[in-house]
Each structure stands twice: as structure tokens, then as C-alpha cells.
Tab-separated table of C-alpha atoms in Angstrom:
chain	number	residue	atom	x	y	z
A	228	UNK	CA	-16.724	17.324	33.117
A	229	UNK	CA	-15.990	20.823	34.290
A	230	UNK	CA	-15.991	22.433	37.697
A	231	UNK	CA	-19.774	22.642	37.896
A	232	UNK	CA	-20.971	19.193	36.978
A	233	UNK	CA	-20.067	15.546	37.251
A	234	UNK	CA	-20.335	15.694	33.535
A	235	UNK	CA	-21.611	19.183	33.104
A	236	UNK	CA	-21.274	22.144	30.870
A	237	UNK	CA	-20.643	25.677	32.006
A	238	UNK	CA	-22.498	27.395	29.179
A	239	UNK	CA	-26.161	28.407	29.581
A	240	UNK	CA	-28.579	25.653	28.675
A	241	UNK	CA	-32.319	25.370	28.220
A	242	UNK	CA	-34.165	28.096	30.207
A	243	UNK	CA	-36.305	26.982	33.101
A	244	UNK	CA	-40.008	26.606	32.534
A	245	UNK	CA	-41.758	27.940	34.486
A	246	UNK	CA	-39.464	30.831	35.346
A	247	UNK	CA	-39.727	30.318	39.095
A	248	UNK	CA	-39.082	26.559	39.074
A	249	UNK	CA	-37.198	25.488	42.183
A	250	UNK	CA	-35.157	22.456	43.019
A	251	UNK	CA	-37.359	19.519	43.944
A	252	UNK	CA	-35.276	16.733	45.437
A	253	UNK	CA	-37.949	15.020	47.466
A	254	UNK	CA	-36.718	13.782	50.808
A	255	UNK	CA	-34.162	11.291	52.037
A	256	UNK	CA	-36.527	8.413	51.166
A	257	UNK	CA	-36.062	9.154	47.468
A	258	UNK	CA	-39.730	9.291	46.427
A	259	UNK	CA	-40.745	12.433	44.391
A	260	UNK	CA	-3.183	-0.903	36.744
A	261	UNK	CA	-4.894	1.351	39.408
A	262	UNK	CA	-7.275	3.631	37.479
A	263	UNK	CA	-7.713	5.884	40.502
A	264	UNK	CA	-3.991	6.438	40.950
A	265	UNK	CA	-3.288	9.448	43.150
A	266	UNK	CA	0.427	8.700	43.533
A	267	UNK	CA	1.267	12.060	41.970
A	268	UNK	CA	-0.245	13.731	45.033
A	269	UNK	CA	2.248	13.902	47.919
A	270	UNK	CA	1.089	12.106	51.052
A	271	UNK	CA	1.771	13.302	54.555
A	272	UNK	CA	2.962	11.059	57.364
A	273	UNK	CA	2.422	9.494	59.766
A	274	UNK	CA	-1.014	8.322	58.619
A	275	UNK	CA	-3.836	7.272	60.931
A	276	UNK	CA	-5.628	3.944	60.579
A	277	UNK	CA	-8.570	5.714	58.924
A	278	UNK	CA	-6.212	7.381	56.455
A	279	UNK	CA	-4.647	4.043	55.567
A	280	UNK	CA	-8.052	2.410	55.029
A	281	UNK	CA	-9.070	5.257	52.712
A	282	UNK	CA	-5.896	4.870	50.637
A	283	UNK	CA	-6.284	1.095	50.522
A	284	UNK	CA	-9.917	1.329	49.402
A	285	UNK	CA	-9.044	3.779	46.628
A	286	UNK	CA	-6.317	1.426	45.456
A	287	UNK	CA	-8.289	-1.814	45.644
A	288	UNK	CA	-11.881	-0.728	44.885
A	289	UNK	CA	-11.570	2.763	43.467
A	290	UNK	CA	-13.766	4.319	46.164
A	291	UNK	CA	-14.156	4.709	49.922
A	292	UNK	CA	-17.463	5.026	51.802
A	293	UNK	CA	-17.997	7.125	54.909
A	294	UNK	CA	-21.256	5.632	56.245
A	295	UNK	CA	-23.925	7.744	57.942
A	296	UNK	CA	-21.738	10.839	57.834
A	297	UNK	CA	-24.731	13.202	57.829
A	298	UNK	CA	-27.484	12.909	60.410
A	299	UNK	CA	-31.182	13.256	59.557
A	300	UNK	CA	-31.271	16.883	60.813
A	301	UNK	CA	-28.171	17.699	58.736
A	302	UNK	CA	-29.736	16.131	55.650
A	303	UNK	CA	-32.833	18.233	56.209
A	304	UNK	CA	-30.756	21.424	56.401
A	305	UNK	CA	-28.893	20.580	53.194
A	306	UNK	CA	-32.102	19.771	51.314
A	307	UNK	CA	-33.836	22.921	52.571
A	308	UNK	CA	-30.843	25.003	51.474
A	309	UNK	CA	-30.684	23.433	48.018
A	310	UNK	CA	-34.418	23.867	47.469
A	311	UNK	CA	-33.826	27.634	47.456
A	312	UNK	CA	-31.654	27.323	44.342
A	313	UNK	CA	-32.852	27.312	40.748
A	314	UNK	CA	-32.700	24.207	38.603
A	315	UNK	CA	-30.705	23.959	35.398
A	316	UNK	CA	-30.775	21.147	32.906
A	317	UNK	CA	-27.281	19.926	32.107
A	318	UNK	CA	-25.857	17.407	29.625
A	319	UNK	CA	-22.827	15.171	30.028
A	320	UNK	CA	-20.551	17.706	28.343
A	321	UNK	CA	-20.381	20.280	25.554
A	322	UNK	CA	-20.511	17.679	22.769
A	323	UNK	CA	-22.627	14.858	24.243
A	324	UNK	CA	-26.215	16.001	24.748
A	325	UNK	CA	-27.726	12.517	24.720
A	326	UNK	CA	-28.282	12.472	28.488
A	327	UNK	CA	-29.638	15.294	30.641
A	328	UNK	CA	-30.428	15.727	34.326
A	329	UNK	CA	-31.068	18.544	36.776
A	330	UNK	CA	-28.218	20.382	38.438
A	331	UNK	CA	-28.019	23.163	40.978
A	332	UNK	CA	-25.016	25.228	41.992
A	333	UNK	CA	-24.127	25.283	45.662
A	334	UNK	CA	-22.149	28.365	46.720
A	335	UNK	CA	-19.257	27.581	49.045
A	336	UNK	CA	-20.573	29.888	51.767
A	337	UNK	CA	-23.893	28.044	52.201
A	338	UNK	CA	-24.980	25.639	54.912
A	339	UNK	CA	-25.273	22.929	52.266
A	340	UNK	CA	-21.624	23.264	51.249
A	341	UNK	CA	-20.513	23.136	54.871
A	342	UNK	CA	-22.250	19.775	55.244
A	343	UNK	CA	-21.026	18.396	51.924
A	344	UNK	CA	-17.427	18.946	53.059
A	345	UNK	CA	-17.378	18.969	56.841
A	346	UNK	CA	-14.393	19.902	58.951
A	347	UNK	CA	-13.988	16.240	59.918
A	348	UNK	CA	-13.779	15.072	56.302
A	349	UNK	CA	-11.553	18.014	55.413
A	350	UNK	CA	-9.187	16.977	58.194
A	351	UNK	CA	-9.207	13.355	56.989
A	352	UNK	CA	-8.334	14.354	53.428
A	353	UNK	CA	-5.821	17.022	54.467
A	354	UNK	CA	-3.914	14.597	56.675
A	355	UNK	CA	-3.133	12.553	53.569
A	356	UNK	CA	-2.743	15.075	50.741
A	357	UNK	CA	-2.682	18.429	52.464
A	358	UNK	CA	-5.467	21.037	52.330
A	359	UNK	CA	-7.235	21.380	48.980
A	360	UNK	CA	-6.547	24.517	46.976
A	361	UNK	CA	-10.125	24.721	45.673
A	362	UNK	CA	-13.495	23.171	46.524
A	363	UNK	CA	-16.459	23.317	44.126
A	364	UNK	CA	-19.967	22.271	45.153
A	365	UNK	CA	-23.207	21.384	43.380
A	366	UNK	CA	-26.071	18.898	43.493
A	367	UNK	CA	-27.307	16.473	40.838
A	368	UNK	CA	-30.960	15.410	40.695
A	369	UNK	CA	-32.117	12.440	38.606
A	370	UNK	CA	-35.688	11.487	37.720
A	371	UNK	CA	-37.280	8.468	36.050
A	372	UNK	CA	-35.570	7.570	32.780
A	373	UNK	CA	-32.396	9.527	33.533
A	374	UNK	CA	-28.842	8.297	33.954
A	375	UNK	CA	-25.223	9.350	33.475
A	376	UNK	CA	-23.328	7.297	30.872
A	377	UNK	CA	-19.874	5.887	31.550
A	378	UNK	CA	-17.230	8.608	31.580
A	379	UNK	CA	-14.434	10.276	33.492
A	380	UNK	CA	-14.480	13.868	34.657
A	381	UNK	CA	-11.948	16.296	33.252
A	382	UNK	CA	-11.110	18.207	36.417
A	383	UNK	CA	-10.304	17.678	40.067
A	384	UNK	CA	-8.307	15.152	42.042
A	385	UNK	CA	-10.979	13.893	44.448
A	386	UNK	CA	-14.759	13.936	44.518
A	387	UNK	CA	-17.023	13.494	47.537
A	388	UNK	CA	-20.559	12.303	46.796
A	389	UNK	CA	-23.182	12.775	49.516
A	390	UNK	CA	-26.380	10.740	49.255
A	391	UNK	CA	-29.288	13.119	49.919
A	392	UNK	CA	-32.366	11.392	48.505
A	393	UNK	CA	-32.135	7.714	47.559
A	394	UNK	CA	-35.086	5.765	46.105
A	395	UNK	CA	-35.647	2.040	46.752
A	396	UNK	CA	-33.010	-0.211	45.189
A	397	UNK	CA	-35.613	-1.617	42.773
A	398	UNK	CA	-35.753	1.808	41.085
A	399	UNK	CA	-32.104	1.617	40.023
A	400	UNK	CA	-30.119	4.815	39.595
A	401	UNK	CA	-27.121	3.464	41.516
A	402	UNK	CA	-23.599	4.740	41.019
A	403	UNK	CA	-21.389	2.212	39.219
A	404	UNK	CA	-17.617	2.537	39.535
A	405	UNK	CA	-15.366	0.653	37.131
A	406	UNK	CA	-12.112	-0.153	38.859
A	407	UNK	CA	-10.486	-3.478	37.987
A	408	UNK	CA	-14.079	-4.724	38.050
A	409	UNK	CA	-17.474	-3.026	38.118
A	410	UNK	CA	-18.873	-2.047	41.524
A	411	UNK	CA	-22.512	-1.087	42.009
A	412	UNK	CA	-22.301	1.215	45.004
A	413	UNK	CA	-25.387	1.187	47.210
A	414	UNK	CA	-25.661	4.291	49.360
A	415	UNK	CA	-28.135	5.316	52.038
A	416	UNK	CA	-29.116	8.918	52.819
A	417	UNK	CA	-26.292	10.523	54.766
A	418	UNK	CA	-23.555	8.281	53.361
A	419	UNK	CA	-20.585	9.893	51.657
A	420	UNK	CA	-18.327	8.371	49.017
A	421	UNK	CA	-14.809	9.470	48.081
A	422	UNK	CA	-13.280	8.630	44.718
A	423	UNK	CA	-11.192	10.091	41.914
A	424	UNK	CA	-13.771	10.955	39.261
A	425	UNK	CA	-11.120	12.182	36.816
A	426	UNK	CA	-9.140	8.915	36.780
A	427	UNK	CA	-11.893	6.342	37.373
A	428	UNK	CA	-14.663	5.411	34.924
A	429	UNK	CA	-18.107	5.798	36.489
A	430	UNK	CA	-21.773	5.953	35.526
A	431	UNK	CA	-25.243	5.530	36.984
A	432	UNK	CA	-27.872	2.972	36.060
A	433	UNK	CA	-31.217	4.141	34.688
A	434	UNK	CA	-33.644	5.402	37.307
A	435	UNK	CA	-37.059	3.754	36.827
A	436	UNK	CA	-40.400	4.032	38.561
A	437	UNK	CA	-42.037	1.093	40.316
A	438	UNK	CA	-45.512	0.426	41.679
A	439	UNK	CA	-44.326	1.412	45.157
A	440	UNK	CA	-42.307	4.411	43.969
A	441	UNK	CA	-43.737	5.613	40.634
A	442	UNK	CA	-41.873	8.948	40.603
A	443	UNK	CA	-38.412	8.242	41.989
A	444	UNK	CA	-35.935	11.007	42.641
A	445	UNK	CA	-32.262	10.459	43.349
A	446	UNK	CA	-30.314	13.466	44.602
A	447	UNK	CA	-26.656	13.682	45.533
A	448	UNK	CA	-24.473	16.516	46.694
A	449	UNK	CA	-21.057	16.798	45.102
A	450	UNK	CA	-17.840	18.325	46.393
A	451	UNK	CA	-14.929	18.402	43.948
A	452	UNK	CA	-11.471	18.937	45.402
A	453	UNK	CA	-8.401	20.388	43.690
A	454	UNK	CA	-4.936	20.087	45.204
A	455	UNK	CA	-2.887	22.105	42.768
């Protein structure tokens, strides 16, 4: 994966049809050996209790959840901001075009980016590893039949996933992190998840429609952090 996508490719892909297609991510209801080793990154001290829990979770589970980090009004602002951006279809990488999903860039100076990496989360991360040298933002949107196969990203030390639009659990589409064992991570809108996408295998299950939610949409915001 490069700096634009959890798996993505930086080269132009299939043009949008129609030309003025906009991002449609529904709403927050979703309708419409340690693999994550970060020991090479110097840690600051002393560490708070929250810092220690984050480090322990990354070591033991491969991920750390920040529950209900974004409020409903904040989610609405992020979604409204992202809906102004154009969609692009993206594959896993330059050579694997077997799986595609929608992606949208998120400039760092937008309201959406400010919510995907808030000052509070920035402070939490910086207390452990120091301030990041680069932050890259985007959003991934999955529809029925789509998934990301198991892989690792090729860039970045940490990744923060923000759940924006999550369909009912019966629709699938959940993030699965493989760290010592496989973890199906169930997120609610507003939750954030921190993990090392470049050192930890991860994938999503297939998103499928149900009688109650025939056209599911799963949308997540992504913030990729570089520390060197």
C-alpha cells in the first residue's frame, strides 16, 4: 500500500462515470513474535496509564480501540466534508487488481482530517513516539460484494481507522487483524482504532446485503502516520 490507500495505487485508475459522481457514504448507520513490533521507534517517558494500555494492546492484540472518539455532530461534519470529494476506484496495489473499492483523498487542511487525527489523539501518540513527521488522510468506502484481501501496507508506522458508516453486523465487512490469532474487530460509528498496518496482516470480510439492509455501505476514515 502507498501513502494514499490502505492497499491503494497512486496512478490514475478508471475514470468516474458519470463525471460529477460524488462520494456517497450513507450515514453512520451504514445503510446506503509480535507482528506489530514498534520497538524501533523510540518511546518517551514517563508514560501515562493510557499510553501504557495502548502499548500493551498493540503488543498483545495488534490493535488498540479508542471508543466513541467522535461525537454524532463530528461524524456528520466529517461525512459532509468527504461528500464534497470525488470518488476514485482503487485496487489493492499496482499488481493485484482482483479487488476494488471506492477511495477519496482527504486534504490535511480539511475539517475531516482534523477529526480523523484530533489534537487529543495526536498528544496521546506523541507522548509515546514523539510527533509524527507526516500524516496522510483518505477515506475508504465499501459496498456489497467488496472486501480487502489479507495484506500488509508498505508505508507508515501507525494507522488510525475511524468508523464513519457501519452497517449491521449481519452484513459483514468487518476489519480482521491477524496478530498471534485472528481478531474480528467490531467498531461502532465514532470509534477509532490504532494499529501498525505495515507490520500486521489485516483484511476485511465480504460486505453483503441483507433483507433489512439490502445496500450496505461501510465507510472508514484513515490517518497514516510516519515518524521518520
